Tab-separated table of C-alpha atoms in Angstrom:
chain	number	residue	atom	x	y	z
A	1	UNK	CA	-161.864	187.819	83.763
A	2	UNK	CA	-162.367	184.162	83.894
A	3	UNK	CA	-161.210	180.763	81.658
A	4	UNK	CA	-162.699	177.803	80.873
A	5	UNK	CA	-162.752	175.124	83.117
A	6	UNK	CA	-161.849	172.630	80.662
A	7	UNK	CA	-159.391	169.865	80.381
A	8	UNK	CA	-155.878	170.531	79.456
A	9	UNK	CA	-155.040	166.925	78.862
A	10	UNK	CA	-157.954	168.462	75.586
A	11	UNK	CA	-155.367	170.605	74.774
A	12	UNK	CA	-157.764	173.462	75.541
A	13	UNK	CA	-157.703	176.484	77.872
A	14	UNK	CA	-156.685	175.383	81.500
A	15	UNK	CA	-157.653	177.176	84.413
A	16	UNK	CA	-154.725	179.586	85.730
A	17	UNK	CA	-154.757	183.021	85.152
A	18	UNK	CA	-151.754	184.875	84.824
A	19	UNK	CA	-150.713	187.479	88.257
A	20	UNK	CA	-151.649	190.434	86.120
A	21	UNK	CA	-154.805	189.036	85.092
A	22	UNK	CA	-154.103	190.604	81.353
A	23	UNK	CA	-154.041	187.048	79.333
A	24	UNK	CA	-157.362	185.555	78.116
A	25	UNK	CA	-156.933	182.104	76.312
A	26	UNK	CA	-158.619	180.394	73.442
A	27	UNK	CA	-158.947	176.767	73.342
A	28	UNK	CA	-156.634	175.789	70.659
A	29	UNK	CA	-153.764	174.631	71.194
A	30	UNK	CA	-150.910	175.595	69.060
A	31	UNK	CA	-148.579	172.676	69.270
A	32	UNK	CA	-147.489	170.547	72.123
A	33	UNK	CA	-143.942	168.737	73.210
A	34	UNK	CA	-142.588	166.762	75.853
A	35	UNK	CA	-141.749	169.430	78.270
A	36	UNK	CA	-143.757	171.975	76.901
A	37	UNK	CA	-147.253	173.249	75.673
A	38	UNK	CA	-148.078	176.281	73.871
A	39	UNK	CA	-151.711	178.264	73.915
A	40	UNK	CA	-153.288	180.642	71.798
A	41	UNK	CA	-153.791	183.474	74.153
A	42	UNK	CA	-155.214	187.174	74.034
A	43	UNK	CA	-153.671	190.064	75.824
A	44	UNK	CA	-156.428	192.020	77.068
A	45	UNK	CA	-154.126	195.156	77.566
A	46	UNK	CA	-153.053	195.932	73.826
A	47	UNK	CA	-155.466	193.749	72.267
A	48	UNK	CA	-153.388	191.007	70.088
A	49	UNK	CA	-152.862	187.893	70.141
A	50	UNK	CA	-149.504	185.975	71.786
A	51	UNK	CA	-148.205	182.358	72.140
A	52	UNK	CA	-149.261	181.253	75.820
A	53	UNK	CA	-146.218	178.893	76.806
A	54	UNK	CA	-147.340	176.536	79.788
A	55	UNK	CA	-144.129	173.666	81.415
A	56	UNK	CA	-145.042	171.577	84.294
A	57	UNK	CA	-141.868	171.985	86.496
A	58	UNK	CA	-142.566	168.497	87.542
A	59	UNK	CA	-141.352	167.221	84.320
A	60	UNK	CA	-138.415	168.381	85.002
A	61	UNK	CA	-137.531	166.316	88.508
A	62	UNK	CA	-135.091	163.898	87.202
A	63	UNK	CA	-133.612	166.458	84.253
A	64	UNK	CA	-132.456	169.526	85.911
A	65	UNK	CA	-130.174	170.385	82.844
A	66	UNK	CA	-133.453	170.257	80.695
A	67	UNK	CA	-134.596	172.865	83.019
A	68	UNK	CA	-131.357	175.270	83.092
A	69	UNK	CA	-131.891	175.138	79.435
A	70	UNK	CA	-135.368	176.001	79.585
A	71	UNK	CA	-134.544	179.103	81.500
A	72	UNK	CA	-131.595	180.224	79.489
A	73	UNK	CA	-133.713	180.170	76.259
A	74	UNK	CA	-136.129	182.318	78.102
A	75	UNK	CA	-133.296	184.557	79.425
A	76	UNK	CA	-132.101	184.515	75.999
A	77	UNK	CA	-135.464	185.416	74.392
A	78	UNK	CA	-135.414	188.422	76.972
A	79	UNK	CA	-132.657	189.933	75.560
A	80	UNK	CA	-133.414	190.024	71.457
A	81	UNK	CA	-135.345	192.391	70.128
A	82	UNK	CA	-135.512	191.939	66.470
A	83	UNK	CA	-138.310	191.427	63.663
A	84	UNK	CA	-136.866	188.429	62.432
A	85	UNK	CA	-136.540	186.664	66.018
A	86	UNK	CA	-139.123	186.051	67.764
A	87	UNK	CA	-139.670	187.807	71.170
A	88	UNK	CA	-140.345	187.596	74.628
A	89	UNK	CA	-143.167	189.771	76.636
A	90	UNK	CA	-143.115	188.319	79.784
A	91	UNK	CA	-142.537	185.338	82.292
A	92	UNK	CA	-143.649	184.065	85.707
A	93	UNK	CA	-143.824	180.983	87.608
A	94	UNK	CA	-147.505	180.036	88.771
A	95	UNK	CA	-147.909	181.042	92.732
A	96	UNK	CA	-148.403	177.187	93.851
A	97	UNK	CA	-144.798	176.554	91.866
A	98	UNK	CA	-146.119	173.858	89.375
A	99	UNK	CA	-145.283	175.665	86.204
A	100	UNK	CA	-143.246	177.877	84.344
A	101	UNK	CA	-145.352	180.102	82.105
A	102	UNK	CA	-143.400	182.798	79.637
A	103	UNK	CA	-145.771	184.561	77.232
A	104	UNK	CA	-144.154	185.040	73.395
A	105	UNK	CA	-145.086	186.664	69.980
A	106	UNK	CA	-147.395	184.498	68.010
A	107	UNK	CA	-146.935	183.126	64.873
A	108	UNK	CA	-150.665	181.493	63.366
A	109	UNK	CA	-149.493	179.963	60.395
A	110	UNK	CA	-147.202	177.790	62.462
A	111	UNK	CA	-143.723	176.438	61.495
A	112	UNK	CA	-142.376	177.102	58.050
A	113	UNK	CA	-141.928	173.613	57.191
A	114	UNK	CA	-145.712	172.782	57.500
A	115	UNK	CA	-146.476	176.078	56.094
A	116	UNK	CA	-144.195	174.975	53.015
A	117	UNK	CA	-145.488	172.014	52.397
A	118	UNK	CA	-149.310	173.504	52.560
A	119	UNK	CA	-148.270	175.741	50.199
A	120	UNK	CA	-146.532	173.421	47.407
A	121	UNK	CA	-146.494	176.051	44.518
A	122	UNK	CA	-144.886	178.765	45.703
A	123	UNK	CA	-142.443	180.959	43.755
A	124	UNK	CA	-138.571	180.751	43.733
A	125	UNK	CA	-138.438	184.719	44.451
A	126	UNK	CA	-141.117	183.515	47.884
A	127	UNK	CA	-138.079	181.138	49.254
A	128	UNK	CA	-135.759	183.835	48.471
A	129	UNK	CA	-137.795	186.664	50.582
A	130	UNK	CA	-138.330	183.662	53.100
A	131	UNK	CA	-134.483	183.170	52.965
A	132	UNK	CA	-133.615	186.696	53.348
A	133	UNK	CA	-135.576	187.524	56.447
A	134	UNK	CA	-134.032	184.365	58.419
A	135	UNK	CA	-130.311	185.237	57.250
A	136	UNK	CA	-131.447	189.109	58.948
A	137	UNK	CA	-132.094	187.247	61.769
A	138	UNK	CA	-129.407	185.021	61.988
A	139	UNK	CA	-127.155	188.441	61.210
A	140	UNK	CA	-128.583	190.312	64.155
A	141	UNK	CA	-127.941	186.973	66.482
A	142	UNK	CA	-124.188	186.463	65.002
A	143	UNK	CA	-123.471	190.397	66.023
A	144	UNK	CA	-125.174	190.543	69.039
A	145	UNK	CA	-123.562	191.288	72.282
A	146	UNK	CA	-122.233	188.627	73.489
A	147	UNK	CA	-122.691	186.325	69.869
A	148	UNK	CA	-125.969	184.116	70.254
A	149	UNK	CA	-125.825	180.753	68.072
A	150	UNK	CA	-128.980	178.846	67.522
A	151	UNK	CA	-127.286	175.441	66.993
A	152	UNK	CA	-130.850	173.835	65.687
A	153	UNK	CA	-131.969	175.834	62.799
A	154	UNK	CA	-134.370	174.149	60.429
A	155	UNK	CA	-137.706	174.992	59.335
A	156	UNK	CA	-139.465	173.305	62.138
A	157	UNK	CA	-137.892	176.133	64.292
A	158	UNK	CA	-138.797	178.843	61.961
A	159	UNK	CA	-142.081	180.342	61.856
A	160	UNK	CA	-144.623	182.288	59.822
A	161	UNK	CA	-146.962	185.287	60.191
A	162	UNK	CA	-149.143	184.175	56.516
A	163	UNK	CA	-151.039	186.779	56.292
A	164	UNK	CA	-147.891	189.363	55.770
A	165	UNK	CA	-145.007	186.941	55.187
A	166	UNK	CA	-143.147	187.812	57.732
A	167	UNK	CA	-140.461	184.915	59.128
A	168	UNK	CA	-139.076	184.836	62.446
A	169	UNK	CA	-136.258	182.399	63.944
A	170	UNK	CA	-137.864	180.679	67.013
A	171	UNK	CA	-137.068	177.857	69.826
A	172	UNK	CA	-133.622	178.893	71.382
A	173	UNK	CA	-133.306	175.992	73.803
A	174	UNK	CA	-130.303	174.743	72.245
A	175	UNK	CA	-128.823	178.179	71.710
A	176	UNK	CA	-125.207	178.972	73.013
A	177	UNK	CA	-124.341	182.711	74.098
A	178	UNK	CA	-120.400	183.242	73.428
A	179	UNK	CA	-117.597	185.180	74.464
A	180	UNK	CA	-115.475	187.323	71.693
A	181	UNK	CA	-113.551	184.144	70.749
A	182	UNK	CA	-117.459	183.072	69.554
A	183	UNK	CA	-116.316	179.552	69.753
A	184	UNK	CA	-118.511	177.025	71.493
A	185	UNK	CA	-117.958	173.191	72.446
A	186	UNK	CA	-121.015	171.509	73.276
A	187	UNK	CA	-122.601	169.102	70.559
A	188	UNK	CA	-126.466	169.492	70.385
A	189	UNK	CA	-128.698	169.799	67.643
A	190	UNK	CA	-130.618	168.082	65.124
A	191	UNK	CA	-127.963	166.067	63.071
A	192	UNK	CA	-129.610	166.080	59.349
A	193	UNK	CA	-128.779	169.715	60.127
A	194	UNK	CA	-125.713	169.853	62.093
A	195	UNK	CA	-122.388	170.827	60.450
A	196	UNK	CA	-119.517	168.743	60.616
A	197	UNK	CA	-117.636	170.949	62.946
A	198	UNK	CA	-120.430	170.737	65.135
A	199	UNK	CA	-120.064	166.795	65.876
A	200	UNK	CA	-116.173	167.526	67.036
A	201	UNK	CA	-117.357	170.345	69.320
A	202	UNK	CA	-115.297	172.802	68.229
A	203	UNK	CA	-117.209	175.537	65.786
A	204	UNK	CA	-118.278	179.168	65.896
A	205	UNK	CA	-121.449	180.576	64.186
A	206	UNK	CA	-121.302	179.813	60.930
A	207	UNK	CA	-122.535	176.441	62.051
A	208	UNK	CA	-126.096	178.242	61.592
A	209	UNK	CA	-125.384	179.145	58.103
A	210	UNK	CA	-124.786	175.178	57.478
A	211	UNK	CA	-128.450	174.663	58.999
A	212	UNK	CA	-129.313	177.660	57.003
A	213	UNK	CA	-128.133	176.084	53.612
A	214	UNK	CA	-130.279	173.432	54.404
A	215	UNK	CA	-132.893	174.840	55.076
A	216	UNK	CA	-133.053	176.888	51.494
A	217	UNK	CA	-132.674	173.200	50.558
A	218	UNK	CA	-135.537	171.955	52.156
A	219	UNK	CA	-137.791	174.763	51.096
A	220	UNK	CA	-136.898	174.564	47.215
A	221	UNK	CA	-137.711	170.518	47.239
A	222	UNK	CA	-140.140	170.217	50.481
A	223	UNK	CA	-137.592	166.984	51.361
A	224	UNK	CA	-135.652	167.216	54.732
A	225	UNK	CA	-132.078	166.846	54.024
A	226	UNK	CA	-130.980	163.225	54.448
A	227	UNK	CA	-134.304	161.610	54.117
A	228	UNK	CA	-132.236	158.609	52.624
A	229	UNK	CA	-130.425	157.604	55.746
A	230	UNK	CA	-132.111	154.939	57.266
A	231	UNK	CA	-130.716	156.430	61.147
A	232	UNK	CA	-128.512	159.037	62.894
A	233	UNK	CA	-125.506	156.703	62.600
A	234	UNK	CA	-125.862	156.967	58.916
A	235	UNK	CA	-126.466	160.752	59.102
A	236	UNK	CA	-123.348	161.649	60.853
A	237	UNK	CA	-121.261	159.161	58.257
A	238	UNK	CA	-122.372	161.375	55.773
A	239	UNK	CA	-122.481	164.645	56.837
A	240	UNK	CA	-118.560	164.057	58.562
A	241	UNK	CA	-117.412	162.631	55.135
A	242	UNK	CA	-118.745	165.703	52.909
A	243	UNK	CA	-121.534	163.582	51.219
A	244	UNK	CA	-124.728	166.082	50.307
A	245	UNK	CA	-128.061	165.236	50.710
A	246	UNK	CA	-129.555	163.765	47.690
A	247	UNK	CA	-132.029	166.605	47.630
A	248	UNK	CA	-129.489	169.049	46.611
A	249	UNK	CA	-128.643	166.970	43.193
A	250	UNK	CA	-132.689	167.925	42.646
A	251	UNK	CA	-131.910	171.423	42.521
A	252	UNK	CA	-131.689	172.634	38.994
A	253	UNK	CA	-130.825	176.040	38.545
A	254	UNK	CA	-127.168	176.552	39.059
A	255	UNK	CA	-127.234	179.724	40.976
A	256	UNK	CA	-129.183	178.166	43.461
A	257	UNK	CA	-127.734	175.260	43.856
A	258	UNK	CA	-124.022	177.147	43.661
A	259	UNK	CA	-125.741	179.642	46.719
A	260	UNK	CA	-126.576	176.289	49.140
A	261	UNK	CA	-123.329	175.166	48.468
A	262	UNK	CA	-121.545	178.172	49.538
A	263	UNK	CA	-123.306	178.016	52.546
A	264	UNK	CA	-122.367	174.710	53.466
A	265	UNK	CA	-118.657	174.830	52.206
A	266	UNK	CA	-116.049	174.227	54.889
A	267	UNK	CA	-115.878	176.844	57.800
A	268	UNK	CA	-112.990	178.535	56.084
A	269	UNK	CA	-114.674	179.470	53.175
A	270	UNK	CA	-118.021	179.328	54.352
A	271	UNK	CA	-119.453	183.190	54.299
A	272	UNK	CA	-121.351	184.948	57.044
A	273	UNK	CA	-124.972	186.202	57.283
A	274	UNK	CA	-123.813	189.342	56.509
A	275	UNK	CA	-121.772	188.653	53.372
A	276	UNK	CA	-124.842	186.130	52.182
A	277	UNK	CA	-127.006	189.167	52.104
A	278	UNK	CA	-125.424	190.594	49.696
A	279	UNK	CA	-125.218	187.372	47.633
A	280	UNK	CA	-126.649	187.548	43.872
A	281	UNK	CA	-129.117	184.677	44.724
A	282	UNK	CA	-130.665	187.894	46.086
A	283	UNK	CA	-130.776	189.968	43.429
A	284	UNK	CA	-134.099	189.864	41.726
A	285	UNK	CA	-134.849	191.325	45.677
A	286	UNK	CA	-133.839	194.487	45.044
A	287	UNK	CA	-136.612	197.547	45.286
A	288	UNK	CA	-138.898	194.991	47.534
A	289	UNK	CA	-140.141	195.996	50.458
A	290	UNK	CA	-139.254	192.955	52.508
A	291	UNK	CA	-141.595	193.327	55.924
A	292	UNK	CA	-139.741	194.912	58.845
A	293	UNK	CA	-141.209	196.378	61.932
A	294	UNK	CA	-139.710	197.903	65.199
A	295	UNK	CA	-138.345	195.740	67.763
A	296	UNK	CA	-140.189	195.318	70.858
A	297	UNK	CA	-139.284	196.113	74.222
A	298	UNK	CA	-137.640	194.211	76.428
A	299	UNK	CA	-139.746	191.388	78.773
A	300	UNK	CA	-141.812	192.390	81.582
A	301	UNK	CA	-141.351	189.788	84.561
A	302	UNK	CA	-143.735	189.286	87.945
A	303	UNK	CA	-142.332	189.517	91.090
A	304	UNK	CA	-144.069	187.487	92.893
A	305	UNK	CA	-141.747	184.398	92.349
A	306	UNK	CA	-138.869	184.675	90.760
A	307	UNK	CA	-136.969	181.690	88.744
A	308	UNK	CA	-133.960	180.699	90.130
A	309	UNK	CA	-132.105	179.344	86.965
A	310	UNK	CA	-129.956	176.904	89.300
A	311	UNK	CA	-132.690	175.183	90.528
């Protein structure tokens, strides 16, 4: 099997095949970051499509906390195994050391904000099927062993499969893994999304069912939350002080609106995945066949060079 000798700088294939020699690439590329570029790629062995994930570790010389993250959300991917979060197959580091490669399910209708606001018309009882699937994910993180919280949920980080509807809860790198107390103290996120709890380091969890509450928000009026603010500094006033987004005084129905507001009450009152699942804003749900499929196994890794996390 061979690639294309083609540019990456294109944002085509790039010539490197994996150890096994099982991943053939197309030439699109699926999005692109600082640190990181994704591939569409084909896996020869069970014939399907995955997410080719390509990171120069070069980029990573004068950030070696960027990289430690990089590997824990790996790590982390390794160990979920859930339709609603998106999964790891397998992971190696290329055999001159340049880059990290780690091979994921693919999602090719992209992100669910750009797939929302593609899509302008959709139904109220769409969101809520949307809605549902994330809060099973977020569920199966929250009760995992140990807790996993995604501290940067929004609809960037959530993706699609269009063709059956099926969401899954993707990029981990800011997720925490907890101990029983499920408390965590480090402050990272995106802050139109962050709870307040989150900016005095001191929250649990339900800090994703904030994010969660606004992201329902930003799929019922295709507005991110706190489009207002001129900057962060304004943000964090707000969102420390209680103030809503204006998008939510948009919202017209009252059981919707009462639903997002549940979810971003204060962390006393403020419900779990669990007990949101069984909210009425669910209701008209019932008898639907919302997609689920088996979890996959867990990662396979090569052995030919392993990642040292503490490097």
């Amino acid at each position: 099997m061979s690639t294309q000798d083609v540019d990456d700088k294109d944002g085509e294939a790039f010539v490197e095949l994996d150890p096994t020699g099982r991943y053939g690439r197309y030439k699109d590329l699926l999005g692109a970051g600082a640190m990181k570029k994704v591939y569409r790629a084909f896996d020869l062995e069970d014939g399907i499509e995955v997410a080719w994930n390509r990171v120069k570790l070069r980029n990573f010389a004068t950030a070696p906390e960027k990289l430690k993250r990089l590997y824990c959300e790996v790590d982390i991917l390794n160990s979920l195994h859930h339709p609603h979060v998106l999964s790891l197959r397998t992971k190696w580091v290329s055999s001159d050391g340049a880059t990290y490669n780690f091979i994921t399910e693919i999602c090719p209708s992209g992100d669910l904000r750009g797939y929302r606001r593609k899509h302008k018309n959709v139904s109220l009882k769409a969101i809520k099927m949307w809605a549902h699937q994330i809060l099973l994910g977020l569920k199966y993180l929250h009760t995992h062993e140990p807790c996993v919280i995604h501290r940067d949920l929004k609809c960037s980080n959530i993706f699609i499969k269009g063709n059956t509807g099926q969401i899954m809860i993707g990029d981990l790198g800011l997720a925490a893994i907890v101990d029983r107390s499920h408390v965590a103290h480090s402050c990272l996120g995106t802050p139109e999304y962050m709870a307040p709890e989150l900016f005095e380091q001191d929250y649990n969890e339900l800090v994703d069912i904030y994010s969660f509450g606004l992201c329902v928000l930003e799929l019922l009026t295709v507005e991110t939350p706190y489009r207002e603010c001129t900057g962060v500094a304004q943000v964090y006033k707000r969102v420390i002080t209680g103030v809503r987004p204006e998008a939510l005084g948009r919202v017209q129905e009252p059981d919707v609106k009462r639903f997002i507001e549940r979810c971003l009450g204060q962390p006393r009152d403020r419900p779990s995945a669990a007990e949101l699942l069984s909210d009425p804003f669910f209701q008209e749900l019932n008898g639907c066949s919302c997609l689920v499929m088996q979890p996959v196994g867990p990662a396979r890794e090569d052995q030919r060079q392993p990642v040292d996390a503490a490097a």
